[in-house]
Structure formats: structure tokens, C-alpha cells
Amino acid sequence: MDTVTLNSPCDMHLHLRDGAMMEGVIAFSVSQFSAAVIMPNLLPPLKNTKSVKEYESRIVTAANCADFLPLMTLFYHEGLTKEELTQAKTAGIKIIKLYPRGLTTNSDKGPKQLLSSKNLKIFKMIEDVGMILSLHGESSGFVMDREFEFLGVFEELAKMFPKLRLILEHVSDARSVDVIERYANTFGTITLHHLLFTLDDLMGDKLQPHLFCKPSFKLPRDRDALRVAAFNAHPKFSFGSDSAPHLREDKECPYCAAGVFSAPVLLPALVELFEKNNALEFLQPFLSLNATRIYQFNPPKRAITLVKKPFKVAREYEGVVSFLSEKEISWSIQSSF
Amino acid sequence: MDTVTLNSPCDMHLHLRDGAMMEGVIAFSVSQFSAAVIMPNLLPPLKNTKSVKEYESRIVTAANCADFLPLMTLFYHEGLTKEELTQAKTAGIKIIKLYPRGLTTNSDKGPKQLLSSKNLKIFKMIEDVGMILSLHGESSGFVMDREFEFLGVFEELAKMFPKLRLILEHVSDARSVDVIERYANTFGTITLHHLLFTLDDLMGDKLQPHLFCKPSFKLPRDRDALRVAAFNAHPKFSFGSDSAPHLREDKECPYCAAGVFSAPVLLPALVELFEKNNALEFLQPFLSLNATRIYQFNPPKRAITLVKKPFKVAREYEGVVSFLSEKEISWSIQSSF
């Protein structure tokens, strides 16, 4: 096959940042996706409807494309009220994003004890209002066990709030796949980089800070479980890139930030990966149908066509070293309507 | 206790490099140790007696201290002959260092198949000549399993060559401790950094390239097994820092070199660690008696006295970021005779 057309692909986990950085990176997402879930962990985090809507309007202006739908998220914090949630829902915000405190970029304002009575009350409100709860699912334990250790809390929430849709973001551990399959109300997103790599790629040869991300890459069996889910378009999982630009100087330094800037290469690399694994037929539902069913929304109708023609990834874009920097991908984007 | 005196401490695994770098870093070792095993993985590696002896003489000149004994090592390669080994032994070289090919800094000339008939013949020669075989013990498998996967080969060697003293360098996996205990002819060295840290310290928060080393930091249970061995001066283990200076620009970059430059802080940090763990009485045998018994040599008689006085580690020395950079250690070196 020499061309592949993807209808309304969606990126259900995206960091666009703000200001000049956002203006520099947004085109990569706009040109490849119909819709994207935009994460709220700016500094300061987007803790109320007003700040989310203002951010949305900056995004719409920068995107400059009627056929790109940003799905906005509200930053979970312990001060959330029913009024705030209702207001957010009314304003079109469907997703609350929860970061356990201190576990990733700009998560200082997240909750510390997820199962405290205060948080349980807020989860009940989110369920009642009919919003989605999206979770960065890690404990504060040993780095390779963090997602697994979080699963206990995740299961408790699934059982206590059966009508609350729970999304475990950027699944990295094979055992998460099992748990997500276990409950009607649990779902996951999967990144390109967790489909491609294990801890070996980060640090098996030289250490590669531009591959450093959270949750951490895990074992081959973990990557392989994610591949089975993605290559079969498992109905519980949608694609979420977690593309997260950091300036080169924040990655090549003594204390490197976590995050992989994959936005420039997403569709070409996904087509290449799915083709190599004889799973091309499942890329369309993984990228679109699963997302629209799980999140219940209608993305703008678009057709993105890729052609089998080498695409040499640049070393960096906008001062940010790209994922797969300087590598050659066998597919290129031909047109994006 | 306000002072601690260490008699003839030995660092049984040290990278001094060569030229300007060696001249810049050697004083840290000379001021803290009576003797050190000097690794031969220069570029090109030191594959014959002549190059080892020339290197030794550059070290002796740079050390400028009659009471610092460099224990030289010959780089293992498949061209080693009985003549070369005999010549080396006669010239005072007691240790052959083996790096499996491609697994760490400057290991391109190491062997690929350790148990090939060619290598088995050389191991027999080393045994017959009465030299020590020191091993970088890693497979080419998944980064967290490499040392464990090597243990099968290590055990085979221990059984096939019962009179050959085998040293598993920079032990990082709890299971290696068990194997080393199992055979009369197997021993290990333990670094300061593997006693202090796990994978969490490298990448649990921000990623810290200056902590990146091989073998990789492992799990808490691995670090704890090494602590039990060191804090009891287990007779099978001696101290080997594996201090390995790399210029800052080779660590803060897209592909970071493996190695931790611990030479500037070794004795203060060891005293602090052993004191905190009520194991100070075992530091002396761990640092000296075990080494002299395992390697059968007599280090120059020296007494290094440390005093309980804060020592602020510099950010870098000679363009190399130090281990524990900018941290404060509660012990300082008072005098070194």
C-alpha cells in the first residue's frame, strides 16, 4: 500500500504549553489531528472555567483552523465545587485532569491523598455532573512500580463511582491493561513512545534525556502488552501522544525535565509502526472511533493522507529536540484537509 | 566519634584516564588511598605489557607520591598469549580486566562470546600463570537484567577454573551476592554509588545524567543486599569506586556517557554512610583488609584521618561534575600521611 488515509484522527493527550512555545508547536497537531485533549498543567495550572476558556481561545487563535477541535480539561484540585464543575460542564469542558501531587511537570497543586473524604466528595460531584476523570496514574513509590502501585486506588475509584468514566493516561505497565479491562467505566490512553520503547532505549546504551518521560518506560513485556492493545484497536484504549515540549536546555542539563516532544512525527511514525506489525487496518479505530466512543464527542470531519515516502525528522523544532530526532520515517504526510 | 583514622585504604576499581584529565583527577585518589586498581580501557585499550607499563610510569609521575601504589591491569582480548601473560606477570601486572564487547566505555575490543574455545584457552592460561581475572559482568540483554544474565557465565567460569580468582566488578544485583558466596574463587567489588542509590535516584524525579552509570542502579532490594555485604565487611567483597570522569559536555547532551566521578568524595561519603548505619567498625576491613587478602598484595602503610566537619562538595572539578555535586558531607579529610 502506498497511501493511507486517516479520517478525523484524535490525540487524546496533548501538552500545547502557552505563549510563544504554543504558537511554535501547535501547527504539528493542527496538521495531523481533528481533535486533541489539551492538558491543563500550565504554570499556574488551569483551576477554573475562566482560565480554561481563556486558554482555549488562545489555542483557537493560534490554531487558526476551524477543523481542529481542542477538548479542554480542568485541573483537579481539592477546592473544586459543584458550582465550578457545573459551570465548566456548561462551558463545554468535559474532562477533569488529576495529577497526584509532585509526580510530574507542574503537579504541585494536585491532591496528595486521593481517597481522602474531601476528594471522594469531589469525585462524586464529577460523577453526578457527568464529566470524565482523567488520571496521571502513579504512586510516589519506586519508579518502575509507580503505575502498578496506583492501580489499587484506580480500582477503588472504579468500584466506588461506577458511573464516573475514568481514564488512565499514558498506560505504561502491562498490568494496567488487565485492570482497565476489568471495569465497565475504566479506559486508557496509549502514547507512541510507550508503544516503541522500553527502559533499554532510554538507558541501555548511552543515556538519552530526550527519551526521558513519565511514566517511565518499562519492560519489554509491558511495551508488548500495549502493542497488543493498540494493534487490535482494543475498544478500551484511545491514542494520546502526551507530546510535551521542553526546551533543549531543560533536557540537556544536570536535572532533566520529563517529557517527549512527539507531535512532529506522530502520524508518520504510527503508520510505520502499525504497518510493520500488520496492523494498519486497526490504526483508524485506534486513532478515532475509540476516542469518539469513549469520550462521546464528534470531531471535525477531516481526511489526512500519508504517502510512503521517506520523512527525515529534523534535529529540533522551535528549540525543542524532536522525538525520533534526525531519524528517517518511511511515511510522510501528503495532505491534510 | 569526632575523628576516624583509616589505615591504607584501597580503591580496587578506578578510572584515571590519561593526559590532562589524569593529571587533573589523580590527586583525589592519591590523597585518599594507599593503592588503587587502575582500569585499562583507554583509547586504544592497554592490550600489552609495554603499554600498561608506560601508562604506569605516567601515573607514578603524575601521582608524585611514593605511598600511592597503582595496581595495573591488562585489557583482555582474544589475542592474548601465554608469553604476553607471563611477561605481564613478571612485570608486576597481576590483573586482567575483561569487558564483554560493546557494553561500556571503550569496550569495542572485548570478547563477544566468553565461553568460546578460544577464550576458554586464554582463561586457562591466566589461571596457570596465576593472575586474577576481573570482569565487567553484564550480558547484552534488557538493562535491568544484564548482571543477572551474566551470572550463568560467571558460574561456569568459577566451576571450570577453580584456581582462577574471578572478580565481579561493581556488583549491582542482589543475586550476584549469592553467587559470589557460592564459590571459593569468586569475589566482588562494590562502589559507593551502588551503596547509596537505586534507579529512583537516577530517574524517579528529574533525570540526572551525572548519576548515570553501568551497571545501572537497580532496585532497593539490590542496594540493600550490597549494604549488608559492605556494612559487615563481607570477606568476599572489597571496595572499588569505579570513579570514572567524563567532561560535563559528554554528560549533559543527547547521548550521555556512563560513569560517575566519585573520586573527590569517596572517604568522606563512605565514613558518613557507614556511621549512619552503625557500621563504622567495618569500614576499615572493607576498605583494606579484604582487598589485601583477595588480591594478595601489600599497600603502602598510610593513615588517613577524617574529622566530623562539613565538607561542601564543589559543583565540578577539572570540568567534570562531581558525584554528590554541591551536597554537604558531614566528614572531611583532616590529614593524609
XYZ file of C-alpha atoms in Angstrom:
674
model
C 0.000 0.000 0.000
C 1.454 3.385 -0.954
C -1.016 5.759 0.677
C -3.047 5.647 3.857
C -5.931 7.969 4.618
C -6.907 8.558 8.210
C -10.315 10.041 8.950
C -10.504 12.503 11.815
C -7.622 11.191 13.916
C -7.651 12.369 17.532
C -4.842 12.912 20.020
C -6.431 12.373 23.410
C -3.485 13.651 25.491
C -1.543 16.701 24.353
C 0.567 19.389 26.015
C 0.494 22.592 23.988
C 2.026 24.893 26.633
C 1.258 28.570 26.148
C 2.577 31.762 24.592
C 5.479 31.543 22.163
C 6.006 27.821 22.759
C 2.363 27.059 21.988
C 2.496 29.200 18.881
C 5.611 27.338 17.783
C 4.350 23.796 18.299
C 0.598 23.889 17.673
C 0.878 23.518 13.887
C 2.212 19.977 14.253
C -1.013 18.927 15.982
C -3.362 21.000 13.846
C -1.944 19.497 10.669
C -2.297 15.907 11.869
C -5.359 15.754 14.119
C -9.019 16.736 14.059
C -9.193 16.994 17.800
C -6.901 16.887 20.802
C -7.368 16.753 24.555
C -5.367 19.700 25.879
C -3.728 19.235 29.271
C -4.145 21.946 31.926
C -0.827 21.743 33.804
C 0.359 25.214 32.912
C 2.015 27.459 35.458
C -0.228 28.340 37.219
C -2.471 25.321 36.482
C -5.908 25.945 34.964
C -8.041 25.529 38.057
C -11.257 27.242 36.971
C -13.540 27.564 33.968
C -12.482 31.095 33.241
C -8.792 30.259 32.873
C -9.563 27.165 30.776
C -11.819 29.136 28.425
C -9.241 31.902 28.058
C -6.598 29.280 27.239
C -8.996 27.683 24.759
C -9.437 30.971 22.996
C -5.653 31.478 22.733
C -5.409 27.969 21.291
C -8.188 28.574 18.756
C -6.477 31.775 17.635
C -3.070 30.098 17.318
C -4.515 27.026 15.588
C -6.249 29.209 13.045
C -8.158 26.198 11.717
C -11.913 25.616 12.005
C -11.320 21.891 11.667
C -9.197 21.447 14.772
C -11.151 20.918 17.971
C -9.342 21.433 21.274
C -11.033 19.395 24.006
C -10.287 21.388 27.114
C -9.584 19.983 30.577
C -9.854 21.442 34.055
C -7.029 20.902 36.556
C -8.189 18.792 39.500
C -7.680 20.404 42.909
C -9.194 19.990 46.312
C -11.036 23.294 46.086
C -13.336 22.168 43.266
C -17.023 22.833 43.958
C -20.241 21.635 42.390
C -20.781 25.171 41.057
C -17.373 25.228 39.398
C -17.919 21.784 37.864
C -21.383 22.700 36.602
C -20.070 25.910 35.156
C -17.244 24.041 33.430
C -19.596 21.431 32.002
C -21.945 24.143 30.750
C -18.983 25.853 29.112
C -18.190 22.673 27.184
C -15.380 21.304 29.374
C -15.919 17.571 29.685
C -12.719 16.378 31.311
C -11.084 16.888 34.701
C -7.386 16.044 34.780
C -5.913 14.821 38.045
C -2.197 14.831 38.819
C -1.164 13.281 42.144
C 0.937 15.922 43.887
C 4.566 16.252 42.869
C 4.725 13.353 40.434
C 5.236 15.129 37.126
C 5.617 18.534 35.438
C 3.657 21.255 37.270
C 1.737 18.925 39.555
C 2.359 20.787 42.844
C -1.288 21.725 43.163
C -2.602 18.185 42.755
C -4.063 16.155 45.647
C -1.887 14.093 47.951
C -4.358 11.523 49.327
C -6.718 10.545 46.535
C -9.041 8.556 48.765
C -9.489 11.245 51.442
C -13.116 12.107 52.238
C -12.620 15.530 50.648
C -11.533 14.015 47.344
C -14.193 11.303 47.409
C -16.822 14.041 47.686
C -15.383 15.799 44.653
C -15.244 12.569 42.639
C -18.932 12.045 43.457
C -19.681 15.547 42.174
C -17.754 14.868 38.964
C -19.755 11.676 38.504
C -23.036 13.479 39.188
C -22.252 16.324 36.812
C -21.359 13.736 34.165
C -17.768 14.674 33.469
C -14.779 12.406 32.731
C -11.939 11.980 35.243
C -8.575 11.628 33.577
C -5.712 10.467 35.796
C -1.954 10.606 35.795
C -1.800 7.221 37.484
C 1.341 6.919 39.557
C 2.178 6.409 43.210
C 5.227 8.020 44.804
C 6.976 4.627 45.125
C 9.882 3.071 43.259
C 9.934 4.433 39.717
C 9.293 1.111 37.959
C 6.397 0.200 40.280
C 4.550 3.512 40.381
C 1.829 2.796 37.869
C 1.255 -0.688 39.254
C 1.022 0.707 42.789
C -1.556 3.238 41.616
C -3.825 0.526 40.253
C -5.207 -0.230 43.715
C -6.506 3.335 44.011
C -7.727 3.259 40.419
C -9.720 0.077 41.076
C -11.235 1.549 44.247
C -12.404 4.580 42.285
C -13.830 2.359 39.528
C -15.857 0.435 42.077
C -16.967 3.399 44.201
C -18.061 5.535 41.237
C -19.450 3.141 38.613
C -20.922 5.947 36.508
C -17.725 8.000 36.508
C -15.645 7.448 33.375
C -12.032 7.033 34.451
C -9.161 7.381 32.007
C -5.761 6.064 32.985
C -3.443 8.259 30.948
C -0.324 7.108 29.081
C -0.566 3.482 30.194
C 2.919 2.006 30.595
C 2.523 -1.214 32.594
C 1.062 -4.480 31.272
C -0.902 -4.920 34.491
C -2.831 -1.711 33.823
C -4.287 -3.263 30.692
C -5.790 -6.068 32.783
C -7.314 -3.650 35.286
C -8.768 -1.416 32.572
C -10.454 -4.470 31.036
C -11.975 -5.365 34.409
C -14.455 -2.461 34.842
C -17.101 -1.008 32.563
C -16.062 2.553 33.439
C -12.259 2.337 33.014
C -10.323 3.305 29.894
C -6.789 4.163 28.907
C -4.716 6.225 26.520
C -1.537 4.932 24.904
C 1.366 7.044 23.602
C 3.525 6.444 20.562
C 6.692 6.394 22.659
C 5.439 3.724 25.056
C 4.494 1.613 22.025
C 8.009 1.953 20.654
C 10.381 1.829 23.590
C 11.434 0.224 26.851
C 13.836 1.306 29.573
C 16.590 -0.138 27.388
C 16.092 2.584 24.804
C 16.405 5.305 27.428
C 19.494 3.965 29.165
C 20.668 0.631 27.778
C 23.433 2.193 25.722
C 24.089 5.902 26.207
C 21.548 7.739 28.348
C 19.086 9.694 26.168
C 17.451 12.546 28.067
C 15.206 13.365 25.105
C 13.536 9.985 25.664
C 13.019 10.620 29.380
C 9.319 10.648 30.207
C 6.816 9.887 32.935
C 5.585 7.332 33.487
C 8.923 5.724 32.813
C 9.466 3.248 30.008
C 9.159 -0.224 31.443
C 9.974 -3.793 30.429
C 9.626 -5.436 27.013
C 6.567 -7.334 28.283
C 4.901 -4.030 29.182
C 5.536 -2.488 25.779
C 4.300 -5.693 24.179
C 1.016 -5.637 26.134
C 0.429 -2.057 24.935
C 1.178 -3.169 21.384
C -1.378 -5.959 21.578
C -3.982 -3.432 22.762
C -3.137 -0.792 20.138
C -2.604 -3.156 17.194
C -6.068 -4.604 17.793
C -7.690 -1.231 18.457
C -8.806 -2.604 21.817
C -12.067 -0.701 22.465
C -10.902 0.405 25.914
C -7.959 2.395 24.560
C -7.534 5.521 22.506
C -4.412 7.232 21.272
C -2.958 10.038 23.396
C 0.515 11.228 22.404
C 1.465 13.011 25.653
C 3.662 15.120 23.381
C 5.311 17.534 25.818
C 7.804 20.077 24.500
C 10.700 21.123 26.728
C 13.459 23.445 25.563
C 16.734 21.730 24.738
C 18.414 23.382 27.719
C 15.868 21.852 30.077
C 16.691 18.367 28.761
C 20.471 18.542 28.318
C 21.402 19.552 31.846
C 22.029 18.082 35.318
C 18.310 17.751 36.178
C 16.366 16.957 33.005
C 12.633 17.543 32.664
C 10.368 14.608 31.819
C 8.557 14.685 28.504
C 8.912 13.620 24.883
C 8.094 16.011 22.037
C 6.462 13.635 19.581
C 3.955 15.976 17.904
C 6.041 16.480 14.718
C 6.225 12.764 13.923
C 3.033 11.206 15.258
C 1.050 10.056 12.237
C 4.040 9.057 10.065
C 5.551 7.062 12.933
C 2.216 5.452 13.829
C 1.561 4.392 10.244
C 5.090 2.982 10.008
C 4.715 1.072 13.282
C 1.262 -0.320 12.532
C 2.280 -1.278 9.003
C 5.394 -3.110 10.251
C 3.181 -5.075 12.599
C 0.494 -5.876 10.018
C -1.995 -3.825 11.982
C -2.711 -0.940 9.602
C -6.422 -1.758 9.485
C -6.635 -1.101 13.222
C -4.970 2.303 13.171
C -8.131 4.146 12.111
C -10.298 2.893 15.028
C -7.401 3.319 17.488
C -6.977 6.922 16.359
C -10.589 7.963 16.046
C -13.526 5.614 16.645
C -12.313 4.505 20.067
C -11.802 8.092 21.152
C -15.187 9.324 19.954
C -16.946 6.422 21.659
C -15.061 6.673 24.966
C -15.205 10.486 25.206
C -18.540 10.831 23.382
C -17.824 13.714 21.049
C -17.800 14.459 17.324
C -14.503 15.612 15.867
C -14.423 17.783 12.752
C -14.516 15.651 9.605
C -11.099 15.565 8.030
C -9.038 13.159 5.955
C -5.282 13.083 6.496
C -3.420 11.231 3.771
C 0.035 9.782 4.216
C 2.247 8.520 1.455
C 5.082 6.019 1.569
C 7.914 8.471 1.085
C 10.846 8.964 3.480
C 10.437 11.738 6.031
C 13.662 12.877 7.657
C 12.875 14.221 11.120
C 14.686 17.471 11.894
C 17.076 17.666 14.819
C 14.838 20.161 16.562
C 11.816 22.374 16.025
C 11.352 25.677 17.868
C 14.316 24.966 20.159
C 12.845 21.615 21.164
C 14.592 18.397 20.175
C 12.041 16.206 18.440
C 11.195 12.625 19.283
C 12.980 10.431 16.701
C 15.268 13.395 16.047
C 17.230 13.001 12.792
C 15.720 9.566 12.159
C 14.096 8.658 8.860
C 10.464 7.555 8.916
C 9.158 5.695 5.864
C 5.869 7.621 5.683
C 5.150 11.315 5.124
C 2.043 13.418 5.384
C 0.808 14.135 1.867
C -2.282 16.201 2.514
C -4.441 17.282 5.391
C -7.985 18.517 4.674
C 33.216 9.936 67.500
C 34.801 13.046 66.005
C 37.686 11.557 64.060
C 38.169 8.332 62.142
C 41.530 7.038 61.004
C 41.679 4.632 58.103
C 44.811 2.594 57.568
C 45.905 2.048 53.981
C 42.512 2.233 52.317
C 42.415 0.774 48.806
C 40.225 1.580 45.799
C 40.082 -1.668 43.828
C 38.417 -0.187 40.710
C 39.494 3.194 39.407
C 39.480 5.002 36.059
C 42.245 7.588 35.930
C 42.100 8.251 32.166
C 45.279 9.744 30.701
C 46.965 13.010 29.796
C 45.478 16.239 31.114
C 42.420 14.527 32.563
C 44.556 12.089 34.540
C 46.742 14.912 35.792
C 43.616 16.769 36.878
C 41.913 13.949 38.753
C 44.685 11.776 40.172
C 45.229 13.878 43.311
C 41.785 12.926 44.616
C 42.804 9.279 44.672
C 46.372 9.813 45.830
C 45.184 11.847 48.812
C 42.666 9.240 49.936
C 44.060 5.819 49.042
C 47.230 3.802 49.502
C 46.551 1.737 46.421
C 44.161 1.591 43.510
C 43.422 -0.874 40.735
C 43.762 1.163 37.527
C 41.445 0.181 34.683
C 42.936 -0.296 31.196
C 40.055 0.838 28.957
C 41.852 3.786 27.428
C 41.600 4.569 23.742
C 43.294 2.456 22.441
C 42.941 -0.079 25.284
C 46.097 -1.299 27.035
C 46.462 -4.683 25.386
C 50.104 -5.462 26.143
C 52.650 -5.213 28.920
C 54.537 -2.403 27.268
C 51.556 -0.066 27.052
C 50.496 -0.910 30.624
C 53.973 -0.218 31.982
C 54.218 3.058 30.086
C 50.843 4.080 31.494
C 52.000 3.063 34.961
C 55.017 5.278 34.659
C 52.864 8.260 33.590
C 50.659 7.579 36.626
C 53.604 7.371 39.015
C 54.931 10.665 37.700
C 51.536 12.382 37.970
C 50.853 10.902 41.418
C 54.186 12.160 42.691
C 53.751 10.175 45.895
C 55.838 7.177 46.957
C 52.952 5.983 49.136
C 50.405 5.518 46.374
C 50.553 2.152 44.639
C 48.842 1.810 41.265
C 47.874 -1.826 40.669
C 47.946 -2.099 36.917
C 45.619 -4.193 34.771
C 45.920 -5.632 31.270
C 42.973 -5.323 28.863
C 41.560 -8.746 27.986
C 41.443 -9.515 24.273
C 41.316 -12.658 22.195
C 44.901 -12.221 21.015
C 46.404 -12.775 24.473
C 49.197 -15.368 24.514
C 50.973 -17.267 27.262
C 54.094 -15.232 26.507
C 52.259 -11.952 26.892
C 50.666 -13.106 30.155
C 53.968 -14.348 31.563
C 55.646 -11.119 30.591
C 52.883 -9.114 32.242
C 53.062 -11.168 35.421
C 56.832 -10.798 35.541
C 56.415 -7.053 35.118
C 54.181 -6.947 38.199
C 50.784 -6.874 36.492
C 48.502 -9.177 38.453
C 45.079 -8.445 36.996
C 43.454 -8.973 33.604
C 40.321 -6.879 33.050
C 37.657 -8.276 30.751
C 34.929 -6.144 29.165
C 32.324 -8.008 27.119
C 32.261 -6.290 23.741
C 30.269 -3.088 23.392
C 28.794 -2.983 26.875
C 30.514 0.045 28.375
C 33.033 2.842 27.735
C 35.773 1.753 25.302
C 34.888 -1.929 25.273
C 34.906 -2.460 21.479
C 37.946 -4.699 21.661
C 36.498 -7.027 24.289
C 35.369 -10.584 23.523
C 31.876 -11.346 22.256
C 31.443 -14.991 23.234
C 33.072 -15.542 26.591
C 32.714 -19.301 26.536
C 34.183 -19.834 23.046
C 37.038 -22.339 22.889
C 39.456 -19.519 22.114
C 38.528 -17.654 25.292
C 38.459 -20.794 27.430
C 42.059 -21.448 26.392
C 43.070 -17.960 27.437
C 41.271 -18.267 30.779
C 43.205 -21.493 31.386
C 46.453 -19.640 30.658
C 45.502 -16.866 33.078
C 44.773 -19.494 35.707
C 48.088 -21.260 35.039
C 50.112 -18.058 35.144
C 48.405 -17.199 38.420
C 46.770 -13.911 37.535
C 43.393 -12.535 38.596
C 40.516 -12.171 36.111
C 38.407 -9.111 36.742
C 35.090 -8.923 34.876
C 32.621 -6.280 33.825
C 29.769 -8.712 34.309
C 26.896 -7.842 32.031
C 25.022 -9.532 29.198
C 23.655 -7.568 26.253
C 20.061 -8.136 27.416
C 17.482 -5.840 28.998
C 19.297 -3.206 31.034
C 17.913 -4.231 34.433
C 18.648 -7.932 33.854
C 22.161 -7.695 32.422
C 24.156 -8.524 35.520
C 21.797 -11.332 36.485
C 22.007 -12.779 32.985
C 25.803 -12.709 33.192
C 25.833 -14.792 36.360
C 25.366 -18.015 34.397
C 28.632 -17.387 32.527
C 30.327 -16.277 35.736
C 29.332 -19.501 37.481
C 30.553 -21.597 34.551
C 33.940 -19.889 34.745
C 34.088 -20.380 38.514
C 33.484 -24.108 38.084
C 35.732 -24.639 35.068
C 38.700 -22.739 36.521
C 38.689 -23.358 40.264
C 42.158 -21.886 40.776
C 41.385 -18.712 38.807
C 40.400 -15.824 41.059
C 37.386 -14.131 39.489
C 36.298 -10.642 40.494
C 32.815 -9.479 39.551
C 33.280 -5.733 39.353
C 30.839 -3.084 40.646
C 28.231 -5.581 41.826
C 24.736 -4.109 41.424
C 22.287 -7.006 41.725
C 21.385 -8.813 44.963
C 21.587 -12.145 43.165
C 25.272 -11.591 42.419
C 25.997 -11.588 46.139
C 24.562 -15.101 46.421
C 26.619 -16.390 43.505
C 29.836 -14.836 44.805
C 29.274 -16.569 48.131
C 28.839 -19.907 46.371
C 32.395 -20.486 45.058
C 35.782 -20.347 46.748
C 37.299 -18.437 43.821
C 34.665 -15.715 43.280
C 34.811 -12.195 44.709
C 33.254 -8.818 44.098
C 33.885 -5.094 44.305
C 31.243 -2.633 45.465
C 31.062 1.070 44.575
C 29.978 3.964 46.764
C 27.246 4.937 44.306
C 25.644 1.492 44.210
C 25.614 1.532 48.026
C 23.818 4.867 48.015
C 21.361 4.815 45.143
C 18.702 2.968 43.170
C 17.112 3.626 39.797
C 14.816 6.035 41.609
C 17.695 8.409 42.278
C 18.669 8.456 38.617
C 15.205 8.999 37.183
C 12.480 8.993 39.821
C 12.200 12.778 39.871
C 14.186 14.699 37.268
C 16.614 12.635 35.212
C 20.191 13.064 36.492
C 22.771 12.232 33.830
C 25.621 12.717 36.310
C 24.293 9.667 38.163
C 24.120 7.552 35.005
C 26.443 4.565 35.291
C 26.914 0.978 34.193
C 25.857 -1.392 35.505
C 22.666 0.535 36.069
C 21.315 1.291 39.513
C 18.769 -1.351 40.369
C 16.026 -1.903 42.935
C 16.001 -1.030 46.640
C 16.442 -4.721 47.473
C 19.613 -4.813 45.377
C 21.113 -1.770 47.043
C 20.165 -3.238 50.404
C 21.929 -6.533 49.674
C 25.101 -4.595 48.804
C 24.738 -2.625 52.031
C 24.523 -5.808 54.079
C 27.724 -7.060 52.424
C 29.634 -3.783 52.822
C 28.405 -2.904 56.310
C 29.609 -6.295 57.543
C 32.856 -6.189 55.572
C 31.803 -9.452 53.973
C 35.160 -11.157 53.259
C 34.241 -11.742 49.608
C 33.946 -8.038 48.807
C 36.338 -5.138 48.599
C 35.728 -1.509 47.831
C 36.111 -0.374 44.216
C 34.829 3.115 43.446
C 34.570 2.818 39.639
C 35.127 6.570 39.706
C 35.028 7.487 36.013
C 35.417 11.130 34.991
C 33.597 12.370 31.898
C 33.634 16.006 30.817
C 30.431 17.891 31.560
C 29.648 18.182 27.854
C 29.717 14.402 27.491
C 27.114 14.070 30.259
C 24.785 16.994 29.523
C 23.936 16.145 25.936
C 21.593 13.966 23.842
C 23.669 10.782 24.305
C 25.256 10.826 27.757
C 28.286 8.735 28.673
C 28.027 6.260 31.552
C 30.168 6.893 34.619
C 30.133 8.643 37.963
C 33.066 10.770 39.122
C 33.152 9.901 42.800
C 36.906 10.218 43.490
C 36.649 13.652 45.173
C 34.173 12.468 47.812
C 34.927 8.809 48.462
C 36.263 8.584 52.009
C 34.113 11.368 53.492
C 30.978 9.874 51.938
C 31.900 6.321 52.975
C 32.536 7.370 56.579
C 29.238 9.247 56.619
C 27.339 6.277 55.179
C 28.922 3.660 57.429
C 28.473 5.883 60.503
C 24.780 6.445 59.721
C 24.332 2.696 59.513
C 26.257 1.905 62.708
C 28.859 0.089 60.672
C 31.939 2.272 61.150
C 33.928 -0.594 62.666
C 33.565 -2.498 59.385
C 34.790 0.277 57.114
C 38.476 -0.441 57.766
C 38.339 -4.125 56.698
C 36.019 -3.300 53.768
C 38.499 -0.693 52.556
C 41.749 -2.507 53.168
C 41.982 -5.963 54.746
C 39.522 -7.554 52.341
C 41.369 -6.113 49.361
C 44.821 -7.188 50.510
C 43.575 -10.702 51.228
C 41.626 -11.116 47.980
C 44.266 -9.564 45.717
C 47.254 -10.669 47.831
C 49.354 -7.526 47.921
C 50.800 -5.099 50.432
C 49.731 -1.490 50.107
C 51.957 1.318 51.345
C 51.359 1.991 55.016
C 49.382 5.171 55.441
C 46.875 6.599 57.882
C 44.128 8.840 56.537
C 42.293 10.756 59.227
C 38.828 12.204 58.773
C 37.166 14.663 61.079
C 33.494 15.347 61.627
C 33.375 18.723 59.917
C 31.119 19.636 56.988
C 32.638 19.238 53.539
C 30.814 21.090 50.783
C 31.383 19.263 47.509
C 32.182 21.603 44.619
C 29.941 21.707 41.564
C 32.738 20.391 39.391
C 36.446 19.657 39.393
C 38.561 19.875 36.235
C 35.475 20.310 34.035
C 33.911 17.167 35.473
C 30.755 17.384 37.580
C 31.417 15.566 40.830
C 29.314 12.840 42.365
C 27.269 14.463 45.154
C 27.934 17.794 43.438
C 27.173 20.746 45.715
C 25.984 18.458 48.518
C 27.309 18.742 52.054
C 29.001 15.688 53.574
C 29.391 15.614 57.350
C 33.009 14.362 57.285
C 36.171 15.926 55.867
C 39.667 14.640 55.323
C 41.903 16.086 58.020
C 45.238 14.591 57.167
C 46.711 12.039 54.842
C 50.150 10.602 55.661
